[in-house]
PDB file of C-alpha atoms in Angstrom:
ATOM      1  CA  GLU A  96      90.390 115.764 123.197  1.00 75.00           C
ATOM      2  CA  ASP A  97      94.162 115.847 122.680  1.00 90.00           C
ATOM      3  CA  GLU A  98      94.133 119.589 122.029  1.00 92.00           C
ATOM      4  CA  GLN A  99      91.833 120.280 124.999  1.00 94.00           C
ATOM      5  CA  VAL A 100      94.060 118.388 127.442  1.00 96.00           C
ATOM      6  CA  VAL A 101      97.217 119.924 125.989  1.00 96.00           C
ATOM      7  CA  ALA A 102      95.666 123.384 126.385  1.00 96.00           C
ATOM      8  CA  GLU A 103      94.881 122.587 130.027  1.00 96.00           C
ATOM      9  CA  ILE A 104      98.442 121.348 130.617  1.00 96.00           C
ATOM     10  CA  MET A 105      99.973 124.439 129.042  1.00 95.00           C
ATOM     11  CA  ARG A 106      97.729 126.701 131.142  1.00 95.00           C
ATOM     12  CA  ARG A 107      99.653 125.440 134.164  1.00 96.00           C
ATOM     13  CA  ARG A 108     102.634 127.538 133.057  1.00 95.00           C
ATOM     14  CA  PHE A 109     102.879 131.243 133.855  1.00 93.00           C
ATOM     15  CA  PHE A 110     105.540 133.914 133.517  1.00 86.00           C
ATOM     16  CA  PRO A 111     106.615 136.814 135.747  1.00 83.00           C
ATOM     17  CA  THR A 112     104.803 140.095 135.135  1.00 77.00           C
ATOM     18  CA  LEU A 113     108.055 141.977 135.645  1.00 72.00           C
ATOM     19  CA  ILE A 114     111.340 141.055 133.988  1.00 67.00           C
ATOM     20  CA  THR A 115     114.160 140.913 136.527  1.00 64.00           C
ATOM     21  CA  HIS A 116     117.837 140.000 136.415  1.00 67.00           C
ATOM     22  CA  LYS A 117     116.898 136.420 137.305  1.00 71.00           C
ATOM     23  CA  SER A 118     114.867 134.550 134.723  1.00 78.00           C
ATOM     24  CA  TRP A 119     112.272 132.068 135.926  1.00 87.00           C
ATOM     25  CA  GLU A 120     109.089 130.353 134.829  1.00 92.00           C
ATOM     26  CA  GLY A 121     106.098 129.605 136.993  1.00 95.00           C
ATOM     27  CA  PHE A 122     103.918 126.490 137.107  1.00 97.00           C
ATOM     28  CA  CYS A 123     100.766 125.534 139.015  1.00 97.00           C
ATOM     29  CA  PHE A 124     100.655 121.920 140.153  1.00 98.00           C
ATOM     30  CA  ALA A 125      99.553 120.059 143.288  1.00 97.00           C
ATOM     31  CA  GLY A 126      97.948 123.191 144.704  1.00 96.00           C
ATOM     32  CA  HIS A 127     101.171 125.198 144.658  1.00 97.00           C
ATOM     33  CA  GLU A 128     102.817 127.873 142.561  1.00 96.00           C
ATOM     34  CA  ILE A 129     106.231 126.553 141.576  1.00 97.00           C
ATOM     35  CA  ARG A 130     108.983 128.893 140.409  1.00 95.00           C
ATOM     36  CA  ILE A 131     111.679 127.319 138.291  1.00 95.00           C
ATOM     37  CA  THR A 132     114.982 129.036 137.564  1.00 91.00           C
ATOM     38  CA  GLU A 133     116.270 128.026 134.139  1.00 80.00           C
ATOM     39  CA  ALA A 134     119.519 128.346 132.251  1.00 70.00           C
ATOM     40  CA  THR A 135     119.417 128.610 128.468  1.00 60.00           C
ATOM     41  CA  ASP A 136     122.972 127.398 127.941  1.00 59.00           C
ATOM     42  CA  CYS A 137     122.244 123.680 128.340  1.00 61.00           C
ATOM     43  CA  TYR A 138     119.393 121.293 127.581  1.00 59.00           C
ATOM     44  CA  GLY A 139     119.134 120.008 131.136  1.00 59.00           C
ATOM     45  CA  ALA A 140     118.297 123.408 132.636  1.00 70.00           C
ATOM     46  CA  VAL A 141     115.159 124.114 130.614  1.00 79.00           C
ATOM     47  CA  VAL A 142     111.624 122.875 131.283  1.00 90.00           C
ATOM     48  CA  TRP A 143     110.433 120.858 128.281  1.00 89.00           C
ATOM     49  CA  PRO A 144     106.769 120.033 127.545  1.00 93.00           C
ATOM     50  CA  SER A 145     107.249 116.353 128.464  1.00 95.00           C
ATOM     51  CA  ALA A 146     107.860 117.426 132.059  1.00 96.00           C
ATOM     52  CA  LEU A 147     104.557 119.319 132.114  1.00 97.00           C
ATOM     53  CA  VAL A 148     102.747 116.288 130.687  1.00 97.00           C
ATOM     54  CA  LEU A 149     104.198 114.037 133.398  1.00 98.00           C
ATOM     55  CA  CYS A 150     103.417 116.544 136.182  1.00 98.00           C
ATOM     56  CA  TYR A 151      99.837 116.878 134.979  1.00 98.00           C
ATOM     57  CA  PHE A 152      99.445 113.098 134.877  1.00 98.00           C
ATOM     58  CA  LEU A 153     100.827 112.662 138.399  1.00 98.00           C
ATOM     59  CA  GLU A 154      98.466 115.308 139.756  1.00 98.00           C
ATOM     60  CA  THR A 155      95.315 114.153 137.959  1.00 97.00           C
ATOM     61  CA  ASN A 156      95.945 110.444 138.595  1.00 98.00           C
ATOM     62  CA  SER A 157      97.146 110.716 142.192  1.00 97.00           C
ATOM     63  CA  LYS A 158      94.680 108.088 143.417  1.00 96.00           C
ATOM     64  CA  GLN A 159      95.677 105.416 140.924  1.00 97.00           C
ATOM     65  CA  TYR A 160      99.376 106.295 141.149  1.00 98.00           C
ATOM     66  CA  ASN A 161      99.591 107.266 144.813  1.00 98.00           C
ATOM     67  CA  LEU A 162     103.031 108.651 145.638  1.00 98.00           C
ATOM     68  CA  VAL A 163     102.429 109.219 149.353  1.00 98.00           C
ATOM     69  CA  ASP A 164     105.288 107.662 151.353  1.00 98.00           C
ATOM     70  CA  LYS A 165     106.547 105.904 148.200  1.00 98.00           C
ATOM     71  CA  ASN A 166     110.199 105.857 147.214  1.00 98.00           C
ATOM     72  CA  VAL A 167     110.500 107.803 143.976  1.00 98.00           C
ATOM     73  CA  ILE A 168     113.536 108.557 141.819  1.00 98.00           C
ATOM     74  CA  GLU A 169     113.637 110.885 138.849  1.00 98.00           C
ATOM     75  CA  ILE A 170     116.404 110.357 136.324  1.00 98.00           C
ATOM     76  CA  GLY A 171     117.475 113.334 134.249  1.00 95.00           C
ATOM     77  CA  ALA A 172     115.624 115.663 136.596  1.00 96.00           C
ATOM     78  CA  GLY A 173     116.963 118.821 134.898  1.00 93.00           C
ATOM     79  CA  THR A 174     115.313 121.827 136.523  1.00 94.00           C
ATOM     80  CA  GLY A 175     113.533 119.604 139.057  1.00 96.00           C
ATOM     81  CA  LEU A 176     109.900 120.370 138.174  1.00 97.00           C
ATOM     82  CA  VAL A 177     108.751 116.729 138.090  1.00 98.00           C
ATOM     83  CA  SER A 178     110.584 115.897 141.323  1.00 98.00           C
ATOM     84  CA  ILE A 179     109.076 118.949 143.015  1.00 98.00           C
ATOM     85  CA  VAL A 180     105.545 117.941 142.006  1.00 98.00           C
ATOM     86  CA  ALA A 181     106.159 114.339 143.114  1.00 98.00           C
ATOM     87  CA  SER A 182     107.357 115.666 146.476  1.00 98.00           C
ATOM     88  CA  LEU A 183     104.330 117.931 146.871  1.00 98.00           C
ATOM     89  CA  LEU A 184     102.193 114.845 146.208  1.00 98.00           C
ATOM     90  CA  GLY A 185     103.791 113.099 149.198  1.00 98.00           C
ATOM     91  CA  GLY A 186     106.606 111.042 147.708  1.00 98.00           C
ATOM     92  CA  LEU A 187     110.028 110.297 149.182  1.00 98.00           C
ATOM     93  CA  VAL A 188     111.834 111.734 146.174  1.00 98.00           C
ATOM     94  CA  THR A 189     115.415 111.522 144.933  1.00 98.00           C
ATOM     95  CA  ALA A 190     116.091 113.941 142.071  1.00 98.00           C
ATOM     96  CA  THR A 191     119.127 113.001 139.985  1.00 98.00           C
ATOM     97  CA  ASP A 192     121.140 114.449 137.140  1.00 95.00           C
ATOM     98  CA  LEU A 193     124.673 115.209 135.953  1.00 93.00           C
ATOM     99  CA  PRO A 194     127.027 117.003 138.369  1.00 93.00           C
ATOM    100  CA  GLU A 195     127.028 120.266 136.387  1.00 90.00           C
ATOM    101  CA  LEU A 196     123.234 120.539 136.771  1.00 91.00           C
ATOM    102  CA  LEU A 197     123.010 119.815 140.494  1.00 93.00           C
ATOM    103  CA  GLY A 198     123.445 123.409 141.679  1.00 91.00           C
ATOM    104  CA  ASN A 199     120.434 124.751 139.795  1.00 92.00           C
ATOM    105  CA  LEU A 200     118.470 121.577 140.512  1.00 94.00           C
ATOM    106  CA  GLN A 201     119.140 121.855 144.251  1.00 95.00           C
ATOM    107  CA  HIS A 202     118.157 125.530 144.240  1.00 94.00           C
ATOM    108  CA  ASN A 203     114.824 124.846 142.542  1.00 96.00           C
ATOM    109  CA  VAL A 204     113.997 121.828 144.670  1.00 97.00           C
ATOM    110  CA  LEU A 205     114.791 123.599 147.939  1.00 97.00           C
ATOM    111  CA  GLN A 206     112.954 126.850 147.231  1.00 96.00           C
ATOM    112  CA  ASN A 207     109.809 125.031 146.110  1.00 98.00           C
ATOM    113  CA  THR A 208     109.586 122.252 148.689  1.00 98.00           C
ATOM    114  CA  LYS A 209     111.003 123.544 151.993  1.00 95.00           C
ATOM    115  CA  LEU A 210     108.305 123.316 154.682  1.00 94.00           C
ATOM    116  CA  LYS A 211     105.733 122.363 152.013  1.00 96.00           C
ATOM    117  CA  CYS A 212     106.262 118.606 151.714  1.00 96.00           C
ATOM    118  CA  LYS A 213     105.718 115.595 153.921  1.00 95.00           C
ATOM    119  CA  HIS A 214     109.206 114.402 152.973  1.00 97.00           C
ATOM    120  CA  GLN A 215     112.014 116.751 151.994  1.00 97.00           C
ATOM    121  CA  PRO A 216     113.403 115.538 148.641  1.00 98.00           C
ATOM    122  CA  CYS A 217     117.088 114.928 148.126  1.00 97.00           C
ATOM    123  CA  VAL A 218     119.270 115.748 145.129  1.00 98.00           C
ATOM    124  CA  LYS A 219     121.913 113.284 144.034  1.00 98.00           C
ATOM    125  CA  GLU A 220     124.377 112.918 141.198  1.00 97.00           C
ATOM    126  CA  LEU A 221     123.590 110.212 138.650  1.00 97.00           C
ATOM    127  CA  SER A 222     125.597 109.909 135.463  1.00 95.00           C
ATOM    128  CA  TRP A 223     123.850 107.192 133.483  1.00 96.00           C
ATOM    129  CA  GLY A 224     125.651 103.870 133.508  1.00 96.00           C
ATOM    130  CA  ILE A 225     128.458 105.049 135.806  1.00 96.00           C
ATOM    131  CA  ASP A 226     129.066 103.736 139.351  1.00 97.00           C
ATOM    132  CA  LEU A 227     125.477 102.523 139.592  1.00 97.00           C
ATOM    133  CA  GLU A 228     126.119  99.779 142.129  1.00 97.00           C
ATOM    134  CA  LYS A 229     128.364 102.055 144.187  1.00 97.00           C
ATOM    135  CA  ASN A 230     125.906 104.963 144.357  1.00 96.00           C
ATOM    136  CA  PHE A 231     122.627 103.023 144.149  1.00 97.00           C
ATOM    137  CA  PRO A 232     123.330  99.494 145.466  1.00 97.00           C
ATOM    138  CA  ARG A 233     120.692  96.967 144.473  1.00 94.00           C
ATOM    139  CA  SER A 234     120.619  95.484 147.962  1.00 94.00           C
ATOM    140  CA  SER A 235     119.534  98.705 149.700  1.00 94.00           C
ATOM    141  CA  CYS A 236     117.900 100.860 147.003  1.00 95.00           C
ATOM    142  CA  HIS A 237     114.279 100.080 146.276  1.00 97.00           C
ATOM    143  CA  PHE A 238     112.208 102.513 144.250  1.00 98.00           C
ATOM    144  CA  ASP A 239     108.452 102.195 143.903  1.00 98.00           C
ATOM    145  CA  TYR A 240     108.480 104.631 140.983  1.00 98.00           C
ATOM    146  CA  ILE A 241     111.029 105.762 138.419  1.00 98.00           C
ATOM    147  CA  LEU A 242     110.067 109.032 136.726  1.00 98.00           C
ATOM    148  CA  ALA A 243     111.592 110.223 133.462  1.00 98.00           C
ATOM    149  CA  ALA A 244     110.667 113.120 131.182  1.00 96.00           C
ATOM    150  CA  ASP A 245     112.399 113.701 127.864  1.00 91.00           C
ATOM    151  CA  VAL A 246     115.465 111.626 128.690  1.00 92.00           C
ATOM    152  CA  VAL A 247     115.618 110.188 125.146  1.00 87.00           C
ATOM    153  CA  TYR A 248     116.875 112.721 122.621  1.00 76.00           C
ATOM    154  CA  HIS A 249     119.902 113.147 120.364  1.00 66.00           C
ATOM    155  CA  HIS A 250     122.688 112.115 122.729  1.00 70.00           C
ATOM    156  CA  PRO A 251     125.260 109.276 122.633  1.00 76.00           C
ATOM    157  CA  PHE A 252     124.255 107.711 125.970  1.00 88.00           C
ATOM    158  CA  LEU A 253     121.222 105.602 125.086  1.00 90.00           C
ATOM    159  CA  ASP A 254     123.017 102.360 126.045  1.00 92.00           C
ATOM    160  CA  GLU A 255     123.870 103.870 129.426  1.00 95.00           C
ATOM    161  CA  LEU A 256     120.309 105.097 129.869  1.00 95.00           C
ATOM    162  CA  LEU A 257     118.907 101.604 129.293  1.00 96.00           C
ATOM    163  CA  LEU A 258     121.473 100.183 131.726  1.00 97.00           C
ATOM    164  CA  THR A 259     120.358 102.729 134.328  1.00 97.00           C
ATOM    165  CA  PHE A 260     116.674 101.855 133.940  1.00 98.00           C
ATOM    166  CA  ASP A 261     117.594  98.184 134.286  1.00 97.00           C
ATOM    167  CA  HIS A 262     119.709  98.735 137.406  1.00 97.00           C
ATOM    168  CA  LEU A 263     117.173 100.861 139.281  1.00 98.00           C
ATOM    169  CA  CYS A 264     114.082  98.817 138.422  1.00 97.00           C
ATOM    170  CA  LYS A 265     112.925  96.041 140.745  1.00 96.00           C
ATOM    171  CA  ASN A 266     110.149  93.571 139.939  1.00 95.00           C
ATOM    172  CA  ASP A 267     107.454  95.821 141.435  1.00 96.00           C
ATOM    173  CA  THR A 268     108.868  99.166 140.301  1.00 98.00           C
ATOM    174  CA  VAL A 269     106.626 101.266 138.065  1.00 98.00           C
ATOM    175  CA  ILE A 270     108.303 103.435 135.436  1.00 98.00           C
ATOM    176  CA  LEU A 271     106.397 106.528 134.274  1.00 98.00           C
ATOM    177  CA  TRP A 272     108.149 107.937 131.230  1.00 97.00           C
ATOM    178  CA  ALA A 273     107.131 110.862 129.019  1.00 96.00           C
ATOM    179  CA  MET A 274     108.872 110.890 125.647  1.00 93.00           C
ATOM    180  CA  LYS A 275     108.851 113.357 122.766  1.00 91.00           C
ATOM    181  CA  PHE A 276     109.371 111.636 119.442  1.00 83.00           C
ATOM    182  CA  ARG A 277     111.946 113.368 117.268  1.00 75.00           C
ATOM    183  CA  LEU A 278     114.412 111.306 115.221  1.00 67.00           C
ATOM    184  CA  GLU A 279     114.542 107.657 114.210  1.00 67.00           C
ATOM    185  CA  LYS A 280     117.621 106.851 116.317  1.00 65.00           C
ATOM    186  CA  GLU A 281     115.846 107.952 119.464  1.00 67.00           C
ATOM    187  CA  ASN A 282     112.640 106.223 118.420  1.00 72.00           C
ATOM    188  CA  GLN A 283     114.512 102.916 118.079  1.00 84.00           C
ATOM    189  CA  PHE A 284     115.257 103.143 121.796  1.00 88.00           C
ATOM    190  CA  VAL A 285     111.627 102.218 122.500  1.00 90.00           C
ATOM    191  CA  GLY A 286     112.131  98.860 120.794  1.00 90.00           C
ATOM    192  CA  ARG A 287     115.302  98.194 122.771  1.00 92.00           C
ATOM    193  CA  PHE A 288     113.562  99.242 125.965  1.00 94.00           C
ATOM    194  CA  GLN A 289     110.852  96.649 125.287  1.00 95.00           C
ATOM    195  CA  THR A 290     113.381  93.809 125.381  1.00 95.00           C
ATOM    196  CA  LEU A 291     113.600  94.381 129.151  1.00 96.00           C
ATOM    197  CA  PHE A 292     110.284  95.979 130.066  1.00 97.00           C
ATOM    198  CA  ASP A 293     106.583  95.574 129.383  1.00 97.00           C
ATOM    199  CA  LEU A 294     105.484  98.901 127.930  1.00 96.00           C
ATOM    200  CA  GLU A 295     101.998 100.405 127.957  1.00 97.00           C
ATOM    201  CA  VAL A 296     100.850 103.706 126.460  1.00 96.00           C
ATOM    202  CA  ILE A 297      98.771 105.497 129.094  1.00 96.00           C
ATOM    203  CA  SER A 298      98.447 108.897 127.385  1.00 95.00           C
ATOM    204  CA  ASP A 299      99.216 110.138 123.909  1.00 94.00           C
ATOM    205  CA  PHE A 300      99.448 113.752 122.741  1.00 95.00           C
ATOM    206  CA  PRO A 301      99.873 113.882 118.932  1.00 93.00           C
ATOM    207  CA  SER A 302      99.837 117.678 118.855  1.00 93.00           C
ATOM    208  CA  LEU A 303     103.017 117.643 120.995  1.00 93.00           C
ATOM    209  CA  ASP A 304     104.480 114.389 119.591  1.00 91.00           C
ATOM    210  CA  ILE A 305     104.631 113.228 123.219  1.00 94.00           C
ATOM    211  CA  THR A 306     103.678 109.793 124.528  1.00 94.00           C
ATOM    212  CA  LEU A 307     103.393 108.882 128.200  1.00 96.00           C
ATOM    213  CA  TYR A 308     104.333 105.311 129.020  1.00 97.00           C
ATOM    214  CA  LYS A 309     103.979 103.015 131.989  1.00 98.00           C
ATOM    215  CA  ALA A 310     106.564 100.235 132.152  1.00 98.00           C
ATOM    216  CA  MET A 311     107.412  97.317 134.431  1.00 97.00           C
ATOM    217  CA  ARG A 312     110.101  94.668 134.251  1.00 96.00           C
ATOM    218  CA  LYS A 313     109.448  91.694 132.009  1.00 94.00           C
ATOM    219  CA  GLY A 314     109.083  88.288 133.639  1.00 83.00           C
ATOM    220  CA  ARG A 315     108.089  89.666 137.017  1.00 72.00           C
ATOM    221  CA  ILE A 316     105.932  87.568 139.304  1.00 67.00           C
ATOM    222  CA  PRO A 317     102.590  89.404 139.864  1.00 60.00           C
ATOM    223  CA  SER A 318     101.875  90.291 143.494  1.00 55.00           C
TER     224      SER A 318
END
């Protein structure tokens, strides 16, 4: 079953028939062909398999996890594929990443969502752990969903990442997080994450070493 679903997910990716001066990859999600411009000189400007897994889940579980008119934020949006799919599924989406990635992110989001979405997504800078209250004040920012794909890898900002999850997450916020397991240091982050959040595996893809989690804040009062 794992291999069948993974094959279906990977079939959503297509490539241009003609090579041009501008490299891009194509994806089919939410009834649309999505063209993503990538840059091979940095991790954040490449589409990784975790993003495809999360997009596929959002599309195929759109009734259970209905994004229509919901406030959605993606952290570490990279090329913007997940944010684009969430927008096409009706969400009020904020795509965030580091300042040096915003140009390519904005380009991809705009060219794939303009006049196609109920709500035009916005792109915003978010450096994990920095100026969180200033840029995303707790009193006025309420997100129904936090989306994250492949945000845990070999980087020195895991403390800041956990702080960012904690800051953005309200009692009723649902986190959907696709993670590729690589090294032990990154894997230990899951244990630290569980000190703040209840974590549930909702899909597992051993052939890709990717797990899709749902998380909510610990100690919340059920609605």
